[in-house]
Amino acid sequence: MNTRSAIKAALGAMLSAAIVLALPIANTSADERGEVDPASVSDGLKAIFSYSSSNKANKERLNANTVTLISGTIGGTYVQFGADLASVLDDGDQMRVLPIVGRGSVQSIADILYLRGVDIGIIRADTLDYLERKGFTGSIKNQFAYITKLYNEEMHVIAPTSIRSLADLNGKRVAIDLPNGGTFVTAITIFERLGIKPIYSYTEQRIAYDKLKRGELDAVIAVQGSPSKAVSQVRGDNLHFVPIPYSAPLQADYLPAVLKAEDYPALIPPGGRVDTVAVPAILAAYNWPVKSERYHKVERFVQVFFNKLSRLQQPPFHPKWKETVLSAPLKGWTRFPAAQEWLDQHAVATSATREKFDSFLAMQSGASGNRTPRTPEENDALYQQFLKWQKATGQKP
């Protein structure tokens, strides 16, 4: 037998063996072969694979249990929070969170108001006030309700070391994000209240950092939760953070904050801290009528979210979740009724306990000579820690 005939015979034998091996598999079930029927994963997939006009009930139920969340721009903290909510809250077909990448806090307000499929969104606490104050909208704040304050977003002012204070930026080229974002609102508001008039450059932040290094800009503003991944990647021998003192014009709407060397080693010397201010990021919803279908959808989300917050405050989720205190008040805002009802039903301690706790904090501050009073948000965070300790140790209120 020549070489070609030998190869042909070998291939024929291999093909016959493959056919023989394949015959039993054709008669076995998917389970016996170790395969998973996609339709068994969820009723949603089952509805796809059995699509017909008769599955209207499936369609209605899936829509009723899906909440759409408008978040921030790619790479921002809002997007990470949206992904975390989807990861923890999704529970088969009983609750599904569908995050959508947004275009910033200003755009998110419009999306909550006008996009039919958007139920909730993450926005900054100062954005609505700015839009109303500037006359860009009428009085629209009563169309929103906040579910909870999420965390504080710190203002980062990155500039050459020759810029020592915010006042040095008067008349200088300062990059802020596009006008549909929250950084635009916060930066302009703070500069206006301090009487500083920079020349604004509306530039996307990744491009702005490159221009700053080349000397085409005098500063870049980023209002993001610290530590900000994007800001931590900024490098430059002559770059640093410009401090923002917590002066009287800022105290009505902003909170004192610090940026730490361990979070930004390339911009702050070891052990150093830089004063700045922060603005609350909140989870907001349209103020739906209480008995409406959309209200019940958000109500279901609130119940699942509040019950699972403790899971979100553990790794591997974003560390800023640890700042979330469900009961924290938000000045000038009305809480979504279902959220307030949950808080009322799950109150852990009486008002007398809180009064005693506040008295203890006041006494402690006086004894230590602390001249910098804690903010209400910081007191709320301490109170929540106290309640957790109380529960863990079995102490009675």
Short mmCIF file of C-alpha atoms in Angstrom, two decimals:
data_model
loop_
_atom_site.label_atom_id
_atom_site.label_comp_id
_atom_site.label_asym_id
_atom_site.label_seq_id
_atom_site.Cartn_x
_atom_site.Cartn_y
_atom_site.Cartn_z
CA MET A 1 0.00 0.00 0.00
CA ASN A 2 1.47 3.36 -1.00
CA THR A 3 1.61 6.38 1.33
CA ARG A 4 -1.50 8.08 -0.13
CA SER A 5 -3.57 4.88 0.26
CA ALA A 6 -2.36 4.44 3.85
CA ILE A 7 -3.38 7.99 4.81
CA LYS A 8 -6.78 7.57 3.12
CA ALA A 9 -7.43 4.33 4.99
CA ALA A 10 -6.44 5.88 8.34
CA LEU A 11 -8.73 8.86 7.83
CA GLY A 12 -11.60 6.54 6.91
CA ALA A 13 -11.09 4.55 10.11
CA MET A 14 -11.02 7.72 12.21
CA LEU A 15 -14.25 9.00 10.62
CA SER A 16 -16.01 5.68 11.24
CA ALA A 17 -14.95 5.76 14.88
CA ALA A 18 -16.18 9.33 15.31
CA ILE A 19 -19.58 8.39 13.87
CA VAL A 20 -19.86 5.40 16.19
CA LEU A 21 -18.95 7.55 19.22
CA ALA A 22 -21.44 10.22 18.23
CA LEU A 23 -24.41 7.89 17.88
CA PRO A 24 -25.07 7.32 21.62
CA ILE A 25 -24.75 11.05 22.39
CA ALA A 26 -27.58 11.84 20.00
CA ASN A 27 -29.86 9.71 22.16
CA THR A 28 -28.84 11.15 25.54
CA SER A 29 -30.41 14.12 27.32
CA ALA A 30 -28.77 17.52 27.78
CA ASP A 31 -28.47 16.85 31.52
CA GLU A 32 -26.60 13.58 30.89
CA ARG A 33 -24.14 15.45 28.66
CA GLY A 34 -23.55 18.06 31.36
CA GLU A 35 -25.21 20.83 29.36
CA VAL A 36 -27.52 23.52 30.75
CA ASP A 37 -30.72 24.58 29.06
CA PRO A 38 -30.50 28.41 28.85
CA ALA A 39 -34.23 28.63 29.46
CA SER A 40 -33.74 27.03 32.89
CA VAL A 41 -31.66 29.99 34.11
CA SER A 42 -34.59 32.38 34.40
CA ASP A 43 -38.12 32.93 33.27
CA GLY A 44 -36.83 35.86 31.25
CA LEU A 45 -34.77 33.57 29.04
CA LYS A 46 -37.60 31.05 28.95
CA ALA A 47 -39.83 33.79 27.58
CA ILE A 48 -37.31 34.43 24.80
CA PHE A 49 -37.05 30.79 23.77
CA SER A 50 -40.80 30.32 23.81
CA TYR A 51 -41.64 33.72 22.37
CA SER A 52 -45.20 34.05 21.20
CA SER A 53 -48.17 36.36 21.64
CA SER A 54 -49.36 34.14 24.51
CA ASN A 55 -46.56 35.09 26.93
CA LYS A 56 -47.99 38.51 27.78
CA ALA A 57 -48.06 37.61 31.50
CA ASN A 58 -44.32 36.88 31.44
CA LYS A 59 -43.63 40.20 29.74
CA GLU A 60 -45.66 42.17 32.28
CA ARG A 61 -44.11 40.42 35.28
CA LEU A 62 -40.54 40.88 34.03
CA ASN A 63 -41.13 44.58 33.42
CA ALA A 64 -42.81 45.03 36.80
CA ASN A 65 -39.76 43.61 38.61
CA THR A 66 -37.06 45.45 36.62
CA VAL A 67 -35.84 48.86 37.80
CA THR A 68 -33.79 51.00 35.43
CA LEU A 69 -31.04 53.11 36.99
CA ILE A 70 -29.40 56.00 35.15
CA SER A 71 -25.83 56.35 36.42
CA GLY A 72 -22.85 58.51 35.47
CA THR A 73 -20.25 58.54 32.75
CA ILE A 74 -17.91 55.65 31.97
CA GLY A 75 -15.17 55.27 34.57
CA GLY A 76 -16.98 57.28 37.24
CA THR A 77 -18.10 56.26 40.72
CA TYR A 78 -21.78 56.34 39.72
CA VAL A 79 -21.23 53.61 37.14
CA GLN A 80 -19.49 51.44 39.74
CA PHE A 81 -22.37 51.97 42.15
CA GLY A 82 -24.85 50.95 39.47
CA ALA A 83 -22.90 47.78 38.76
CA ASP A 84 -22.74 46.98 42.50
CA LEU A 85 -26.51 47.40 42.87
CA ALA A 86 -27.15 45.09 39.93
CA SER A 87 -24.77 42.49 41.35
CA VAL A 88 -26.25 42.42 44.87
CA LEU A 89 -29.93 43.16 44.29
CA ASP A 90 -30.64 40.95 41.29
CA ASP A 91 -32.66 38.02 42.61
CA GLY A 92 -33.84 35.80 39.80
CA ASP A 93 -37.01 37.31 38.39
CA GLN A 94 -38.20 38.96 41.64
CA MET A 95 -35.87 41.96 41.31
CA ARG A 96 -33.56 43.07 38.55
CA VAL A 97 -31.56 46.33 38.39
CA LEU A 98 -30.69 47.51 34.92
CA PRO A 99 -27.94 50.19 35.05
CA ILE A 100 -27.57 52.59 32.12
CA VAL A 101 -24.40 54.60 31.54
CA GLY A 102 -25.41 58.26 31.66
CA ARG A 103 -23.91 61.61 30.72
CA GLY A 104 -23.57 63.29 34.08
CA SER A 105 -25.75 64.67 36.84
CA VAL A 106 -27.50 67.37 34.79
CA GLN A 107 -28.40 64.93 32.02
CA SER A 108 -29.55 62.35 34.58
CA ILE A 109 -32.10 64.82 35.94
CA ALA A 110 -33.55 65.20 32.45
CA ASP A 111 -33.51 61.44 31.99
CA ILE A 112 -35.44 60.82 35.21
CA LEU A 113 -37.98 63.42 34.18
CA TYR A 114 -38.48 62.48 30.55
CA LEU A 115 -37.18 59.01 29.62
CA ARG A 116 -40.05 56.56 29.91
CA GLY A 117 -37.92 53.62 31.00
CA VAL A 118 -35.83 55.37 33.68
CA ASP A 119 -37.02 54.78 37.26
CA ILE A 120 -34.19 56.10 39.45
CA GLY A 121 -30.86 57.85 39.08
CA ILE A 122 -27.73 59.00 40.90
CA ILE A 123 -27.36 62.78 40.96
CA ARG A 124 -25.60 65.45 43.03
CA ALA A 125 -27.47 67.31 45.73
CA ASP A 126 -26.55 70.76 44.38
CA THR A 127 -27.59 70.22 40.76
CA LEU A 128 -31.33 70.91 41.01
CA ASP A 129 -30.74 74.06 43.05
CA TYR A 130 -28.28 75.32 40.43
CA LEU A 131 -30.67 74.71 37.53
CA GLU A 132 -33.51 76.51 39.31
CA ARG A 133 -31.32 79.37 40.54
CA LYS A 134 -29.94 80.04 37.06
CA GLY A 135 -33.41 79.99 35.52
CA PHE A 136 -32.70 77.01 33.27
CA THR A 137 -35.78 75.28 34.66
CA GLY A 138 -38.88 76.22 36.55
CA SER A 139 -39.51 74.87 40.03
CA ILE A 140 -38.92 71.16 39.45
CA LYS A 141 -37.57 70.02 42.80
CA ASN A 142 -41.01 68.86 43.94
CA GLN A 143 -41.02 66.40 41.05
CA PHE A 144 -38.14 64.50 42.68
CA ALA A 145 -37.79 62.56 45.91
CA TYR A 146 -34.59 61.18 47.36
CA ILE A 147 -34.33 57.54 48.40
CA THR A 148 -31.12 57.99 50.36
CA LYS A 149 -27.91 59.94 50.44
CA LEU A 150 -25.19 57.64 49.11
CA TYR A 151 -21.82 59.24 49.84
CA ASN A 152 -19.83 62.47 49.59
CA GLU A 153 -17.96 63.45 46.44
CA GLU A 154 -14.81 65.45 47.03
CA MET A 155 -13.69 68.34 44.86
CA HIS A 156 -10.19 67.79 43.44
CA VAL A 157 -8.35 70.82 42.05
CA ILE A 158 -5.17 69.65 40.28
CA ALA A 159 -2.75 72.40 39.30
CA PRO A 160 0.98 73.22 39.08
CA THR A 161 2.66 73.91 42.42
CA SER A 162 2.88 77.59 41.44
CA ILE A 163 -0.89 77.77 42.08
CA ARG A 164 -1.05 77.98 45.88
CA SER A 165 -4.71 78.88 46.44
CA LEU A 166 -8.02 79.01 44.60
CA ALA A 167 -7.67 82.79 44.40
CA ASP A 168 -4.58 82.26 42.21
CA LEU A 169 -6.92 80.80 39.56
CA ASN A 170 -8.66 84.14 39.01
CA GLY A 171 -8.37 84.83 35.27
CA LYS A 172 -6.56 81.51 34.69
CA ARG A 173 -7.56 78.63 32.37
CA VAL A 174 -9.47 76.01 34.35
CA ALA A 175 -10.88 72.81 32.85
CA ILE A 176 -14.23 71.56 34.05
CA ASP A 177 -16.29 68.79 32.53
CA LEU A 178 -18.97 69.25 29.89
CA PRO A 179 -22.10 71.21 30.94
CA ASN A 180 -24.22 68.04 31.29
CA GLY A 181 -22.10 66.80 34.18
CA GLY A 182 -22.10 67.46 37.91
CA THR A 183 -18.51 68.73 38.08
CA PHE A 184 -19.59 71.66 35.89
CA VAL A 185 -22.30 72.63 38.40
CA THR A 186 -20.25 72.21 41.60
CA ALA A 187 -17.14 73.96 40.28
CA ILE A 188 -19.03 76.98 38.93
CA THR A 189 -21.10 77.29 42.13
CA ILE A 190 -18.04 77.22 44.40
CA PHE A 191 -16.03 79.70 42.33
CA GLU A 192 -19.02 82.08 42.18
CA ARG A 193 -19.53 81.97 45.96
CA LEU A 194 -15.85 82.69 46.55
CA GLY A 195 -15.81 85.55 44.03
CA ILE A 196 -13.22 83.88 41.79
CA LYS A 197 -13.56 84.22 38.00
CA PRO A 198 -11.44 81.74 36.05
CA ILE A 199 -11.60 81.21 32.30
CA TYR A 200 -13.46 77.92 31.88
CA SER A 201 -12.48 75.25 29.40
CA TYR A 202 -15.21 72.64 28.91
CA THR A 203 -12.96 69.67 28.28
CA GLU A 204 -13.35 65.94 28.87
CA GLN A 205 -11.11 65.08 31.81
CA ARG A 206 -8.74 62.61 30.15
CA ILE A 207 -7.91 65.24 27.52
CA ALA A 208 -7.73 67.97 30.17
CA TYR A 209 -5.04 66.13 32.16
CA ASP A 210 -2.82 65.91 29.07
CA LYS A 211 -3.29 69.62 28.38
CA LEU A 212 -2.45 70.41 32.01
CA LYS A 213 0.86 68.54 31.74
CA ARG A 214 1.70 70.41 28.52
CA GLY A 215 1.01 73.77 30.17
CA GLU A 216 -2.08 74.51 28.08
CA LEU A 217 -4.26 74.66 31.22
CA ASP A 218 -3.69 76.10 34.69
CA ALA A 219 -5.92 73.64 36.58
CA VAL A 220 -8.31 70.71 36.18
CA ILE A 221 -11.36 70.25 38.40
CA ALA A 222 -12.75 66.79 39.18
CA VAL A 223 -15.61 66.27 41.62
CA GLN A 224 -15.51 62.54 42.35
CA GLY A 225 -15.61 60.18 45.26
CA SER A 226 -12.20 59.85 46.87
CA PRO A 227 -10.14 57.87 46.14
CA SER A 228 -10.82 58.60 42.48
CA LYS A 229 -9.23 56.05 40.16
CA ALA A 230 -8.91 58.61 37.36
CA VAL A 231 -7.28 61.27 39.56
CA SER A 232 -4.92 58.77 41.21
CA GLN A 233 -3.43 58.04 37.78
CA VAL A 234 -2.42 61.68 37.21
CA ARG A 235 1.36 62.07 37.29
CA GLY A 236 3.57 65.16 37.16
CA ASP A 237 6.54 66.36 39.19
CA ASN A 238 5.15 69.88 39.51
CA LEU A 239 1.46 68.99 40.09
CA HIS A 240 -0.45 69.04 43.38
CA PHE A 241 -3.90 69.58 44.89
CA VAL A 242 -4.97 73.16 45.57
CA PRO A 243 -6.61 73.36 49.04
CA ILE A 244 -10.19 74.58 49.45
CA PRO A 245 -10.87 76.09 52.91
CA TYR A 246 -14.32 75.45 54.37
CA SER A 247 -15.28 79.11 54.33
CA ALA A 248 -18.67 80.59 55.24
CA PRO A 249 -20.02 80.98 51.66
CA LEU A 250 -19.73 77.22 51.13
CA GLN A 251 -21.16 75.93 54.37
CA ALA A 252 -24.85 76.04 53.40
CA ASP A 253 -24.59 73.33 50.72
CA TYR A 254 -21.18 71.69 51.03
CA LEU A 255 -19.29 69.64 53.60
CA PRO A 256 -15.68 69.77 54.85
CA ALA A 257 -13.46 66.99 53.52
CA VAL A 258 -9.81 66.01 53.12
CA LEU A 259 -7.69 64.34 50.46
CA LYS A 260 -5.11 61.91 51.84
CA ALA A 261 -1.59 61.01 50.78
CA GLU A 262 -2.31 57.28 50.92
CA ASP A 263 -4.98 57.75 48.25
CA TYR A 264 -2.93 60.08 46.02
CA PRO A 265 0.79 59.43 46.63
CA ALA A 266 1.77 61.13 43.35
CA LEU A 267 0.09 64.41 44.33
CA ILE A 268 0.41 64.61 48.14
CA PRO A 269 3.65 64.11 50.14
CA PRO A 270 3.74 61.10 52.52
CA GLY A 271 1.54 61.68 55.56
CA GLY A 272 0.05 64.83 54.07
CA ARG A 273 -3.59 65.94 53.91
CA VAL A 274 -5.24 68.60 51.76
CA ASP A 275 -8.43 70.38 52.82
CA THR A 276 -11.29 70.40 50.34
CA VAL A 277 -15.08 70.35 50.23
CA ALA A 278 -17.56 67.66 49.25
CA VAL A 279 -21.08 67.46 47.85
CA PRO A 280 -23.53 64.61 48.58
CA ALA A 281 -24.36 62.13 45.84
CA ILE A 282 -27.94 60.93 46.21
CA LEU A 283 -30.17 58.22 44.85
CA ALA A 284 -33.26 59.97 43.52
CA ALA A 285 -36.55 58.98 41.92
CA TYR A 286 -39.39 60.72 40.19
CA ASN A 287 -42.05 61.60 42.75
CA TRP A 288 -44.64 59.10 41.50
CA PRO A 289 -48.19 59.08 42.93
CA VAL A 290 -48.26 56.60 45.82
CA LYS A 291 -50.73 54.14 44.27
CA SER A 292 -49.26 54.18 40.76
CA GLU A 293 -47.59 51.21 39.09
CA ARG A 294 -44.26 53.03 38.81
CA TYR A 295 -44.38 53.91 42.51
CA HIS A 296 -44.80 50.24 43.46
CA LYS A 297 -41.81 49.32 41.27
CA VAL A 298 -39.54 51.79 43.07
CA GLU A 299 -41.05 50.72 46.41
CA ARG A 300 -40.01 47.13 45.73
CA PHE A 301 -36.49 48.33 44.86
CA VAL A 302 -36.27 50.33 48.10
CA GLN A 303 -37.22 47.32 50.21
CA VAL A 304 -34.65 45.02 48.58
CA PHE A 305 -31.91 47.68 48.53
CA PHE A 306 -32.32 48.75 52.16
CA ASN A 307 -32.37 45.14 53.36
CA LYS A 308 -29.16 44.34 51.48
CA LEU A 309 -27.15 47.50 52.14
CA SER A 310 -24.87 45.72 54.61
CA ARG A 311 -23.76 43.37 51.82
CA LEU A 312 -22.84 46.33 49.61
CA GLN A 313 -20.70 47.73 52.41
CA GLN A 314 -18.39 44.72 52.29
CA PRO A 315 -15.62 43.88 49.78
CA PRO A 316 -15.37 43.60 46.84
CA PHE A 317 -17.82 46.49 46.38
CA HIS A 318 -16.89 50.16 46.19
CA PRO A 319 -15.50 51.45 49.52
CA LYS A 320 -17.73 54.55 49.32
CA TRP A 321 -20.73 52.33 50.20
CA LYS A 322 -19.46 52.47 53.78
CA GLU A 323 -20.48 56.14 53.89
CA THR A 324 -24.12 55.33 53.15
CA VAL A 325 -26.34 55.98 56.16
CA LEU A 326 -29.95 55.30 55.20
CA SER A 327 -31.42 57.62 57.82
CA ALA A 328 -29.17 60.59 56.99
CA PRO A 329 -31.31 63.69 56.32
CA LEU A 330 -30.87 65.82 53.21
CA LYS A 331 -31.59 69.51 53.59
CA GLY A 332 -34.24 70.85 51.24
CA TRP A 333 -35.27 67.44 49.91
CA THR A 334 -38.32 65.22 50.50
CA ARG A 335 -37.71 61.53 51.01
CA PHE A 336 -39.46 58.98 48.79
CA PRO A 337 -42.46 57.81 50.91
CA ALA A 338 -41.62 54.10 50.67
CA ALA A 339 -38.10 54.83 51.92
CA GLN A 340 -39.42 56.80 54.89
CA GLU A 341 -41.89 54.01 55.70
CA TRP A 342 -39.08 51.45 55.71
CA LEU A 343 -37.02 53.61 58.05
CA ASP A 344 -39.98 54.08 60.38
CA GLN A 345 -40.68 50.34 60.48
CA HIS A 346 -37.04 49.40 61.05
CA ALA A 347 -36.16 51.99 63.66
CA VAL A 348 -33.68 50.27 65.97
CA ALA A 349 -33.72 52.72 68.83
CA THR A 350 -36.08 55.25 70.36
CA SER A 351 -35.66 58.99 70.01
CA ALA A 352 -34.55 59.06 73.64
CA THR A 353 -31.56 56.87 72.75
CA ARG A 354 -30.55 59.24 69.98
CA GLU A 355 -30.88 62.22 72.29
CA LYS A 356 -28.59 60.53 74.83
CA PHE A 357 -26.11 59.70 72.08
CA ASP A 358 -26.06 63.31 70.85
CA SER A 359 -25.55 64.53 74.42
CA PHE A 360 -22.62 62.14 74.77
CA LEU A 361 -21.01 63.49 71.56
CA ALA A 362 -21.42 67.07 72.77
CA MET A 363 -19.84 66.22 76.10
CA GLN A 364 -17.00 64.36 74.38
CA SER A 365 -16.23 67.31 72.09
CA GLY A 366 -16.16 69.68 75.06
CA ALA A 367 -13.88 67.46 77.11
CA SER A 368 -11.40 67.00 74.26
CA GLY A 369 -11.36 70.68 73.34
CA ASN A 370 -12.38 69.85 69.78
CA ARG A 371 -12.91 73.19 68.05
CA THR A 372 -14.07 71.65 64.75
CA PRO A 373 -17.65 70.42 65.25
CA ARG A 374 -18.73 67.31 63.41
CA THR A 375 -21.21 67.69 60.57
CA PRO A 376 -24.72 66.19 60.96
CA GLU A 377 -23.72 63.52 58.42
CA GLU A 378 -20.67 62.55 60.47
CA ASN A 379 -22.81 62.33 63.63
CA ASP A 380 -25.30 60.11 61.78
CA ALA A 381 -22.49 57.81 60.65
CA LEU A 382 -21.21 57.52 64.22
CA TYR A 383 -24.74 56.84 65.45
CA GLN A 384 -25.16 54.00 62.96
CA GLN A 385 -21.86 52.52 64.14
CA PHE A 386 -23.11 52.81 67.71
CA LEU A 387 -26.34 50.95 66.83
CA LYS A 388 -24.35 48.17 65.12
CA TRP A 389 -22.15 47.84 68.21
CA GLN A 390 -25.24 47.83 70.40
CA LYS A 391 -26.81 45.05 68.37
CA ALA A 392 -23.60 42.99 68.19
CA THR A 393 -22.94 43.17 71.92
CA GLY A 394 -26.55 42.63 72.98
CA GLN A 395 -26.73 45.96 74.79
CA LYS A 396 -30.22 47.25 75.46
CA PRO A 397 -31.16 50.76 74.25
#
